[in-house]
PDB file of C-alpha atoms and ligand atoms in Angstrom:
ATOM      1  CA  MET I   1       0.000   0.000   0.000  1.00  0.00           C
ATOM      2  CA  ALA I   2       2.490   2.478  -1.316  1.00  0.00           C
ATOM      3  CA  LEU I   3       0.762   5.758  -0.495  1.00  0.00           C
ATOM      4  CA  LEU I   4       0.010   4.967   3.136  1.00  0.00           C
ATOM      5  CA  MET I   5       3.357   3.300   3.770  1.00  0.00           C
ATOM      6  CA  ASP I   6       5.219   6.243   2.184  1.00  0.00           C
ATOM      7  CA  ASN I   7       3.371   8.700   4.413  1.00  0.00           C
ATOM      8  CA  GLN I   8       3.242   6.939   7.750  1.00  0.00           C
ATOM      9  CA  PHE I   9       2.682   9.144  10.759  1.00  0.00           C
ATOM     10  CA  GLY I  10       5.417   9.089  13.383  1.00  0.00           C
ATOM     11  CA  LYS I  11       5.031   7.512  16.824  1.00  0.00           C
ATOM     12  CA  LEU I  12       3.956  10.107  19.368  1.00  0.00           C
ATOM     13  CA  PRO I  13       6.260  11.025  22.264  1.00  0.00           C
ATOM     14  CA  ALA I  14       5.296  10.196  25.845  1.00  0.00           C
ATOM     15  CA  ASP I  15       3.472  13.522  26.326  1.00  0.00           C
ATOM     16  CA  ASN I  16       1.431  12.974  23.120  1.00  0.00           C
ATOM     17  CA  ALA I  17       2.585  16.320  21.695  1.00  0.00           C
ATOM     18  CA  VAL I  18       2.013  16.405  17.935  1.00  0.00           C
ATOM     19  CA  ASN I  19       4.955  17.784  15.949  1.00  0.00           C
ATOM     20  CA  THR I  20       3.652  20.495  13.605  1.00  0.00           C
ATOM     21  CA  LYS I  21       6.227  20.007  10.848  1.00  0.00           C
ATOM     22  CA  LEU I  22       5.735  16.224  10.697  1.00  0.00           C
ATOM     23  CA  LEU I  23       1.955  16.540  10.644  1.00  0.00           C
ATOM     24  CA  LEU I  24       2.100  19.116   7.842  1.00  0.00           C
ATOM     25  CA  GLU I  25       4.422  16.837   5.832  1.00  0.00           C
ATOM     26  CA  SER I  26       2.084  13.854   6.219  1.00  0.00           C
ATOM     27  CA  VAL I  27      -1.170  15.631   5.379  1.00  0.00           C
ATOM     28  CA  ALA I  28       0.359  17.338   2.321  1.00  0.00           C
ATOM     29  CA  TYR I  29      -0.303  14.110   0.362  1.00  0.00           C
ATOM     30  CA  LEU I  30      -4.022  14.259   1.006  1.00  0.00           C
ATOM     31  CA  PRO I  31      -5.176  16.989  -1.460  1.00  0.00           C
ATOM     32  CA  PRO I  32      -3.383  15.428  -4.490  1.00  0.00           C
ATOM     33  CA  PHE I  33      -4.766  12.020  -3.470  1.00  0.00           C
ATOM     34  CA  LEU I  34      -8.316  13.348  -3.843  1.00  0.00           C
ATOM     35  CA  ASP I  35      -7.558  14.002  -7.548  1.00  0.00           C
ATOM     36  CA  CYS I  36      -6.828  10.280  -7.969  1.00  0.00           C
ATOM     37  CA  LEU I  37     -10.404   9.448  -6.948  1.00  0.00           C
ATOM     38  CA  GLY I  38     -11.474  10.642 -10.376  1.00  0.00           C
ATOM     39  CA  SER I  39     -14.435  12.939  -9.755  1.00  0.00           C
ATOM     40  CA  LYS I  40     -14.792  16.721  -9.678  1.00  0.00           C
ATOM     41  CA  VAL I  41     -17.232  16.268  -6.774  1.00  0.00           C
ATOM     42  CA  PHE I  42     -14.167  16.036  -4.514  1.00  0.00           C
ATOM     43  CA  ALA I  43     -12.909  19.487  -5.560  1.00  0.00           C
ATOM     44  CA  PRO I  44     -14.616  21.424  -2.712  1.00  0.00           C
ATOM     45  CA  ILE I  45     -13.226  18.944  -0.194  1.00  0.00           C
ATOM     46  CA  LYS I  46      -9.747  19.297  -1.657  1.00  0.00           C
ATOM     47  CA  SER I  47      -9.998  23.066  -1.569  1.00  0.00           C
ATOM     48  CA  ASP I  48     -11.216  23.080   2.044  1.00  0.00           C
ATOM     49  CA  ILE I  49      -8.477  20.750   3.281  1.00  0.00           C
ATOM     50  CA  SER I  50      -5.800  22.629   1.304  1.00  0.00           C
ATOM     51  CA  GLY I  51      -6.997  25.881   2.892  1.00  0.00           C
ATOM     52  CA  ASN I  52      -6.706  24.391   6.391  1.00  0.00           C
ATOM     53  CA  ILE I  53      -3.198  23.141   5.686  1.00  0.00           C
ATOM     54  CA  THR I  54      -2.086  26.486   4.204  1.00  0.00           C
ATOM     55  CA  LYS I  55      -3.363  28.355   7.244  1.00  0.00           C
ATOM     56  CA  ILE I  56      -1.586  26.113   9.746  1.00  0.00           C
ATOM     57  CA  ARG I  57       1.596  26.199   7.683  1.00  0.00           C
ATOM     58  CA  GLY I  58       1.382  30.008   7.499  1.00  0.00           C
ATOM     59  CA  VAL I  59       1.536  30.260  11.285  1.00  0.00           C
ATOM     60  CA  PHE I  60       4.232  27.576  11.639  1.00  0.00           C
ATOM     61  CA  ASP I  61       6.495  29.209   9.044  1.00  0.00           C
ATOM     62  CA  LYS I  62       6.508  32.497  10.975  1.00  0.00           C
ATOM     63  CA  ASP I  63       8.435  30.861  13.812  1.00  0.00           C
ATOM     64  CA  PRO I  64       9.051  27.100  13.500  1.00  0.00           C
ATOM     65  CA  ALA I  65      10.741  26.865  16.915  1.00  0.00           C
ATOM     66  CA  LYS I  66       7.949  28.681  18.746  1.00  0.00           C
ATOM     67  CA  TYR I  67       5.292  26.592  16.971  1.00  0.00           C
ATOM     68  CA  ALA I  68       7.053  23.230  17.039  1.00  0.00           C
ATOM     69  CA  THR I  69       3.927  21.461  18.338  1.00  0.00           C
ATOM     70  CA  LEU I  70       0.270  21.962  17.449  1.00  0.00           C
ATOM     71  CA  GLN I  71      -0.493  22.706  21.084  1.00  0.00           C
ATOM     72  CA  GLN I  72       1.986  25.608  21.064  1.00  0.00           C
ATOM     73  CA  ILE I  73       0.099  27.139  18.129  1.00  0.00           C
ATOM     74  CA  VAL I  74      -3.319  26.774  19.734  1.00  0.00           C
ATOM     75  CA  GLU I  75      -2.104  28.110  23.103  1.00  0.00           C
ATOM     76  CA  ALA I  76      -0.341  31.091  21.498  1.00  0.00           C
ATOM     77  CA  GLU I  77      -3.476  31.979  19.515  1.00  0.00           C
ATOM     78  CA  LYS I  78      -5.581  31.752  22.677  1.00  0.00           C
ATOM     79  CA  GLU I  79      -3.334  34.431  24.199  1.00  0.00           C
ATOM     80  CA  THR I  80      -3.370  36.618  21.093  1.00  0.00           C
ATOM     81  CA  HIS I  81      -6.961  36.558  19.900  1.00  0.00           C
ATOM     82  CA  GLY I  82      -8.990  37.049  23.069  1.00  0.00           C
ATOM     83  CA  THR I  83     -12.751  36.558  22.637  1.00  0.00           C
ATOM     84  CA  GLU I  84     -12.425  35.757  18.905  1.00  0.00           C
ATOM     85  CA  TRP I  85     -10.630  32.524  19.859  1.00  0.00           C
ATOM     86  CA  PRO I  86     -11.134  29.625  19.092  1.00  0.00           C
ATOM     87  CA  LYS I  87     -13.042  30.545  15.907  1.00  0.00           C
ATOM     88  CA  VAL I  88      -9.963  32.096  14.380  1.00  0.00           C
ATOM     89  CA  GLY I  89      -6.582  31.443  12.744  1.00  0.00           C
ATOM     90  CA  ALA I  90      -4.839  28.094  12.741  1.00  0.00           C
ATOM     91  CA  THR I  91      -6.952  27.008  15.727  1.00  0.00           C
ATOM     92  CA  LEU I  92     -10.048  27.041  13.495  1.00  0.00           C
ATOM     93  CA  ALA I  93      -8.196  25.491  10.553  1.00  0.00           C
ATOM     94  CA  LEU I  94      -6.933  22.622  12.715  1.00  0.00           C
ATOM     95  CA  MET I  95     -10.378  22.164  14.292  1.00  0.00           C
ATOM     96  CA  TRP I  96     -11.784  21.381  10.827  1.00  0.00           C
ATOM     97  CA  LEU I  97      -8.748  19.527   9.519  1.00  0.00           C
ATOM     98  CA  LYS I  98      -8.900  17.129  12.466  1.00  0.00           C
ATOM     99  CA  ARG I  99     -12.531  16.339  11.571  1.00  0.00           C
ATOM    100  CA  GLY I 100     -11.470  15.439   8.024  1.00  0.00           C
ATOM    101  CA  LEU I 101      -8.671  13.277   9.443  1.00  0.00           C
ATOM    102  CA  CYS I 102     -11.141  11.645  11.840  1.00  0.00           C
ATOM    103  CA  PHE I 103     -13.387  10.900   8.842  1.00  0.00           C
ATOM    104  CA  ILE I 104     -10.457   9.192   7.078  1.00  0.00           C
ATOM    105  CA  GLN I 105      -9.501   7.304  10.248  1.00  0.00           C
ATOM    106  CA  ILE I 106     -13.013   5.862  10.686  1.00  0.00           C
ATOM    107  CA  LEU I 107     -13.299   5.062   6.956  1.00  0.00           C
ATOM    108  CA  LEU I 108      -9.979   3.186   6.887  1.00  0.00           C
ATOM    109  CA  GLN I 109     -10.720   1.408  10.192  1.00  0.00           C
ATOM    110  CA  SER I 110     -14.111   0.289   8.903  1.00  0.00           C
ATOM    111  CA  LEU I 111     -12.518  -1.092   5.720  1.00  0.00           C
ATOM    112  CA  ALA I 112      -9.787  -2.815   7.730  1.00  0.00           C
ATOM    113  CA  ASP I 113     -12.442  -4.338   9.991  1.00  0.00           C
ATOM    114  CA  GLY I 114     -14.092  -5.864   6.929  1.00  0.00           C
ATOM    115  CA  GLU I 115     -17.369  -3.973   7.278  1.00  0.00           C
ATOM    116  CA  LYS I 116     -19.206  -4.184   3.969  1.00  0.00           C
ATOM    117  CA  ASP I 117     -22.503  -4.237   2.135  1.00  0.00           C
ATOM    118  CA  GLU I 118     -22.866  -7.988   1.589  1.00  0.00           C
ATOM    119  CA  ASN I 119     -24.995  -7.379  -1.518  1.00  0.00           C
ATOM    120  CA  ASN I 120     -22.445  -4.963  -3.034  1.00  0.00           C
ATOM    121  CA  PRO I 121     -19.064  -5.923  -1.578  1.00  0.00           C
ATOM    122  CA  ASN I 122     -17.128  -3.720  -4.016  1.00  0.00           C
ATOM    123  CA  LEU I 123     -18.901  -0.551  -2.835  1.00  0.00           C
ATOM    124  CA  ILE I 124     -17.553   1.452   0.097  1.00  0.00           C
ATOM    125  CA  ARG I 125     -20.663   3.540   0.710  1.00  0.00           C
ATOM    126  CA  VAL I 126     -21.433   1.869   4.060  1.00  0.00           C
ATOM    127  CA  ASN I 127     -17.899   2.646   5.237  1.00  0.00           C
ATOM    128  CA  ILE I 128     -18.048   6.250   4.020  1.00  0.00           C
ATOM    129  CA  THR I 129     -21.483   6.788   5.564  1.00  0.00           C
ATOM    130  CA  LYS I 130     -20.281   5.447   8.912  1.00  0.00           C
ATOM    131  CA  ALA I 131     -17.294   7.810   8.836  1.00  0.00           C
ATOM    132  CA  TYR I 132     -19.446  10.765   7.813  1.00  0.00           C
ATOM    133  CA  ASP I 133     -22.101  10.115  10.479  1.00  0.00           C
ATOM    134  CA  GLN I 134     -19.505   9.897  13.245  1.00  0.00           C
ATOM    135  CA  ALA I 135     -16.996  12.576  12.209  1.00  0.00           C
ATOM    136  CA  LEU I 136     -18.766  15.280  10.219  1.00  0.00           C
ATOM    137  CA  LYS I 137     -22.540  15.112   9.942  1.00  0.00           C
ATOM    138  CA  LYS I 138     -23.349  17.010  13.130  1.00  0.00           C
ATOM    139  CA  TYR I 139     -21.286  19.974  11.899  1.00  0.00           C
ATOM    140  CA  HIS I 140     -23.168  20.178   8.577  1.00  0.00           C
ATOM    141  CA  GLY I 141     -26.489  21.830   7.766  1.00  0.00           C
ATOM    142  CA  TRP I 142     -28.806  20.436   5.083  1.00  0.00           C
ATOM    143  CA  LEU I 143     -26.940  21.949   2.109  1.00  0.00           C
ATOM    144  CA  VAL I 144     -23.568  20.452   2.969  1.00  0.00           C
ATOM    145  CA  GLN I 145     -25.265  17.152   3.840  1.00  0.00           C
ATOM    146  CA  LYS I 146     -26.605  17.219   0.265  1.00  0.00           C
ATOM    147  CA  ILE I 147     -23.081  17.745  -1.077  1.00  0.00           C
ATOM    148  CA  PHE I 148     -22.050  14.707   0.945  1.00  0.00           C
ATOM    149  CA  LYS I 149     -24.809  12.647  -0.711  1.00  0.00           C
ATOM    150  CA  ALA I 150     -23.506  13.714  -4.153  1.00  0.00           C
ATOM    151  CA  ALA I 151     -19.946  12.801  -3.128  1.00  0.00           C
ATOM    152  CA  LEU I 152     -21.215   9.421  -1.913  1.00  0.00           C
ATOM    153  CA  LEU I 153     -22.627   8.600  -5.359  1.00  0.00           C
ATOM    154  CA  ALA I 154     -19.261   9.503  -6.901  1.00  0.00           C
ATOM    155  CA  ALA I 155     -17.326   7.358  -4.407  1.00  0.00           C
ATOM    156  CA  PRO I 156     -14.872   4.985  -6.047  1.00  0.00           C
ATOM    157  CA  TYR I 157     -15.306   1.213  -6.049  1.00  0.00           C
ATOM    158  CA  LYS I 158     -13.277  -0.510  -3.343  1.00  0.00           C
ATOM    159  CA  SER I 159     -10.997  -2.042  -5.992  1.00  0.00           C
ATOM    160  CA  ASP I 160     -10.289   1.401  -7.495  1.00  0.00           C
ATOM    161  CA  PHE I 161      -9.777   2.937  -4.060  1.00  0.00           C
ATOM    162  CA  ILE I 162      -7.226   0.218  -3.273  1.00  0.00           C
ATOM    163  CA  LYS I 163      -5.527   0.861  -6.625  1.00  0.00           C
ATOM    164  CA  ALA I 164      -5.344   4.606  -5.921  1.00  0.00           C
ATOM    165  CA  LEU I 165      -3.798   3.913  -2.497  1.00  0.00           C
ATOM    166  CA  SER I 166      -1.239   1.635  -4.191  1.00  0.00           C
ATOM    167  CA  LYS I 167      -0.335   4.306  -6.768  1.00  0.00           C
ATOM    168  CA  GLY I 168      -1.769   2.251  -9.631  1.00  0.00           C
ATOM    169  CA  GLN I 169      -0.143  -1.088  -8.715  1.00  0.00           C
ATOM    170  CA  GLU I 170      -2.290  -4.224  -8.483  1.00  0.00           C
ATOM    171  CA  VAL I 171      -2.321  -5.489  -4.874  1.00  0.00           C
ATOM    172  CA  THR I 172      -4.636  -7.935  -3.176  1.00  0.00           C
ATOM    173  CA  GLU I 173      -7.265  -6.611  -0.792  1.00  0.00           C
ATOM    174  CA  GLU I 174      -5.639  -8.659   1.962  1.00  0.00           C
ATOM    175  CA  ASP I 175      -2.222  -7.025   1.435  1.00  0.00           C
ATOM    176  CA  CYS I 176      -3.850  -3.625   1.240  1.00  0.00           C
ATOM    177  CA  MET I 177      -5.716  -4.062   4.512  1.00  0.00           C
ATOM    178  CA  ALA I 178      -2.549  -5.252   6.272  1.00  0.00           C
ATOM    179  CA  SER I 179      -0.910  -1.946   5.292  1.00  0.00           C
ATOM    180  CA  VAL I 180      -3.973   0.048   6.264  1.00  0.00           C
ATOM    181  CA  ARG I 181      -3.876  -1.558   9.738  1.00  0.00           C
ATOM    182  CA  GLN I 182      -0.184  -0.677  10.070  1.00  0.00           C
ATOM    183  CA  PHE I 183      -0.829   2.925   8.956  1.00  0.00           C
ATOM    184  CA  LEU I 184      -3.732   3.263  11.391  1.00  0.00           C
ATOM    185  CA  ILE I 185      -1.604   2.645  14.501  1.00  0.00           C
ATOM    186  CA  ASN I 186       0.192   6.007  14.569  1.00  0.00           C
ATOM    187  CA  PHE I 187      -2.456   7.824  12.541  1.00  0.00           C
ATOM    188  CA  THR I 188      -5.226   6.984  15.041  1.00  0.00           C
ATOM    189  CA  ALA I 189      -3.008   7.957  17.975  1.00  0.00           C
ATOM    190  CA  THR I 190      -2.274  11.315  16.310  1.00  0.00           C
ATOM    191  CA  VAL I 191      -5.930  12.106  15.530  1.00  0.00           C
ATOM    192  CA  ASP I 192      -6.906  11.117  19.091  1.00  0.00           C
ATOM    193  CA  ALA I 193      -4.174  13.356  20.526  1.00  0.00           C
ATOM    194  CA  VAL I 194      -5.408  16.387  18.579  1.00  0.00           C
ATOM    195  CA  TYR I 195      -8.996  15.781  19.737  1.00  0.00           C
ATOM    196  CA  GLU I 196      -7.793  15.387  23.321  1.00  0.00           C
ATOM    197  CA  MET I 197      -5.869  18.658  23.066  1.00  0.00           C
ATOM    198  CA  TYR I 198      -8.970  20.538  21.842  1.00  0.00           C
ATOM    199  CA  THR I 199     -10.978  19.160  24.750  1.00  0.00           C
ATOM    200  CA  THR I 200      -8.296  19.985  27.317  1.00  0.00           C
ATOM    201  CA  LEU I 201      -7.842  23.551  26.037  1.00  0.00           C
ATOM    202  CA  ASN I 202     -11.597  24.053  25.649  1.00  0.00           C
ATOM    203  CA  ALA I 203     -11.018  24.866  21.988  1.00  0.00           C
ATOM    204  CA  GLU I 204     -13.783  22.741  20.443  1.00  0.00           C
ATOM    205  CA  LEU I 205     -16.839  24.395  18.869  1.00  0.00           C
ATOM    206  CA  ASP I 206     -20.024  22.691  17.719  1.00  0.00           C
ATOM    207  CA  TYR I 207     -21.541  25.181  15.264  1.00  0.00           C
ATOM    208  CA  SER I 208     -22.615  23.816  11.896  1.00  0.00           C
ATOM    209  CA  VAL I 209     -21.940  25.184   8.396  1.00  0.00           C
TER     210      VAL I 209
HETATM  211  C1  LIG F 301     -13.898   8.432  -0.577  1.00  0.00           C
HETATM  212  C2  LIG F 301     -15.135   9.259  -0.653  1.00  0.00           C
HETATM  213  C3  LIG F 301     -15.192  10.363   0.288  1.00  0.00           C
HETATM  214  C4  LIG F 301     -16.488  11.133   0.354  1.00  0.00           C
HETATM  215  C5  LIG F 301     -16.361  12.152   1.398  1.00  0.00           C
HETATM  216  C6  LIG F 301     -17.463  13.076   1.656  1.00  0.00           C
HETATM  217  C7  LIG F 301     -17.151  13.949   2.814  1.00  0.00           C
HETATM  218  C8  LIG F 301     -18.003  15.087   3.132  1.00  0.00           C
HETATM  219  C9  LIG F 301     -18.410  16.066   2.062  1.00  0.00           C
HETATM  220  C10 LIG F 301     -18.730  17.384   2.562  1.00  0.00           C
HETATM  221  C11 LIG F 301     -18.282  18.519   1.664  1.00  0.00           C
HETATM  222  C12 LIG F 301     -17.385  19.444   2.400  1.00  0.00           C
HETATM  223  C13 LIG F 301     -17.153  20.736   1.704  1.00  0.00           C
HETATM  224  C14 LIG F 301     -16.625  21.781   2.652  1.00  0.00           C
HETATM  225  C15 LIG F 301     -17.301  22.137   3.753  1.00  0.00           C
HETATM  226  C16 LIG F 301     -16.823  23.241   4.644  1.00  0.00           C
HETATM  227  O1  LIG F 301     -17.793  24.275   4.648  1.00  0.00           O
HETATM  228  C17 LIG F 301     -16.627  22.750   6.063  1.00  0.00           C
HETATM  229  C18 LIG F 301     -16.287  23.927   6.998  1.00  0.00           C
HETATM  230  O2  LIG F 301     -15.120  24.506   6.549  1.00  0.00           O
HETATM  231  C19 LIG F 301     -14.451  25.334   7.478  1.00  0.00           C
HETATM  232  C20 LIG F 301     -13.111  25.672   6.891  1.00  0.00           C
HETATM  233  O3  LIG F 301     -12.329  24.492   6.776  1.00  0.00           O
HETATM  234  O4  LIG F 301     -15.224  26.496   7.723  1.00  0.00           O
HETATM  235  C21 LIG F 301     -14.583  27.413   8.641  1.00  0.00           C
HETATM  236  C22 LIG F 301     -15.529  28.589   8.917  1.00  0.00           C
HETATM  237  O5  LIG F 301     -16.644  28.124   9.608  1.00  0.00           O
HETATM  238  C23 LIG F 301     -13.271  27.898   8.059  1.00  0.00           C
HETATM  239  O6  LIG F 301     -13.518  28.634   6.865  1.00  0.00           O
HETATM  240  C24 LIG F 301     -12.394  26.697   7.765  1.00  0.00           C
HETATM  241  O7  LIG F 301     -11.265  27.096   7.032  1.00  0.00           O
HETATM  242  S1  LIG F 301     -10.000  27.822   7.697  1.00  0.00           S
HETATM  243  O8  LIG F 301     -10.184  27.903   9.110  1.00  0.00           O
HETATM  244  O9  LIG F 301      -8.837  27.035   7.308  1.00  0.00           O
HETATM  245  O10 LIG F 301      -9.973  29.117   7.063  1.00  0.00           O
HETATM  246  N1  LIG F 301     -15.549  21.801   6.095  1.00  0.00           N
HETATM  247  C25 LIG F 301     -15.750  20.488   6.396  1.00  0.00           C
HETATM  248  O11 LIG F 301     -16.836  20.079   6.705  1.00  0.00           O
HETATM  249  C26 LIG F 301     -14.544  19.562   6.362  1.00  0.00           C
HETATM  250  C27 LIG F 301     -14.805  18.490   5.351  1.00  0.00           C
HETATM  251  C28 LIG F 301     -13.683  17.516   5.335  1.00  0.00           C
HETATM  252  C29 LIG F 301     -14.020  16.339   4.469  1.00  0.00           C
HETATM  253  C30 LIG F 301     -12.906  15.332   4.525  1.00  0.00           C
HETATM  254  C31 LIG F 301     -13.168  14.247   3.567  1.00  0.00           C
HETATM  255  C32 LIG F 301     -11.906  13.532   3.278  1.00  0.00           C
HETATM  256  C33 LIG F 301     -12.139  12.565   2.171  1.00  0.00           C
HETATM  257  C34 LIG F 301     -10.950  11.727   1.986  1.00  0.00           C
HETATM  258  C35 LIG F 301     -11.314  10.461   1.306  1.00  0.00           C
HETATM  259  C36 LIG F 301     -10.155   9.672   0.978  1.00  0.00           C
HETATM  260  C37 LIG F 301      -9.635   8.828   2.068  1.00  0.00           C
HETATM  261  C38 LIG F 301      -8.202   8.731   1.887  1.00  0.00           C
HETATM  262  C39 LIG F 301      -7.523   7.799   2.738  1.00  0.00           C
HETATM  263  C40 LIG F 301      -6.224   7.835   2.812  1.00  0.00           C
HETATM  264  C41 LIG F 301      -5.451   8.776   2.040  1.00  0.00           C
HETATM  265  C42 LIG F 301      -4.027   8.733   2.444  1.00  0.00           C
HETATM  266  C43 LIG F 301      -3.268   9.869   1.898  1.00  0.00           C
HETATM  267  C44 LIG F 301      -1.860   9.878   2.409  1.00  0.00           C
HETATM  268  C45 LIG F 301      -1.579  10.920   3.340  1.00  0.00           C
HETATM  269  C46 LIG F 301      -2.150  10.682   4.679  1.00  0.00           C
HETATM  270  C47 LIG F 301      -2.861  11.846   5.207  1.00  0.00           C
HETATM  271  C48 LIG F 301      -3.993  11.572   6.087  1.00  0.00           C
END
């Protein structure tokens, strides 16, 4: 599973601090990957995720030592922005990016767990719907939920999704899922750590768009 194995997330340190530079390097592969899924329906998602990444990188690049961890960024913005915070800056960008990453985590975990529509085993709509319901739906009003339904119809077949993850090489589903499970170890820990940080710093918001 070339793409996932090439972009493995690092093991977290004992204090679960997420390194900003490493996270930015790993998520940089996500927007171009969405092009491989072969539908223009994914363009707004790509644009949204790219915007989040650009915003976080913009803050990091100003002072890489000061913003070495994601927590340092969020804490510094809390100091700077007063009552506007947390709906501002990289704090807001990371709040949404983590939801997209959580969506991907649940989707990949569901595939790795073998959850499927027994009548249509080459579709991944049940896996995508599970991920959407748990990670994103409550933050979306009816219009964005409609966009999700359109994206669901354009979702790739499982075989094509596996091929995109393997950069066009033919691999068996079994080999693919072994790599997905490996990738999920550090990826899940990282997503969990970012969620935990938002809870601890009281930075989470529940408005919908
Ligand atoms: C495979 C099929 C997938 C179908 C997925 C369908 C998902 C849901 C579709 C909803 C459409 C979303 C369009 C955008 C909605 C935005 O309005 C919303 C709110 O945006 C935020 C901004 O981000 O609004 C804020 C203001 O209120 C700010 O403007 C903020 O921007 S800021 O602060 O930066 O200025 N955004 C969202 O709801 C987020 C939607 C995220 C959707 C993520 C879906 C990801 C799909 C990925 C599928 C492929 C799985 C790939 C698996 C592995 C790839 C591995 C790649 C290797 C690298 C590893 C990296 C993980």
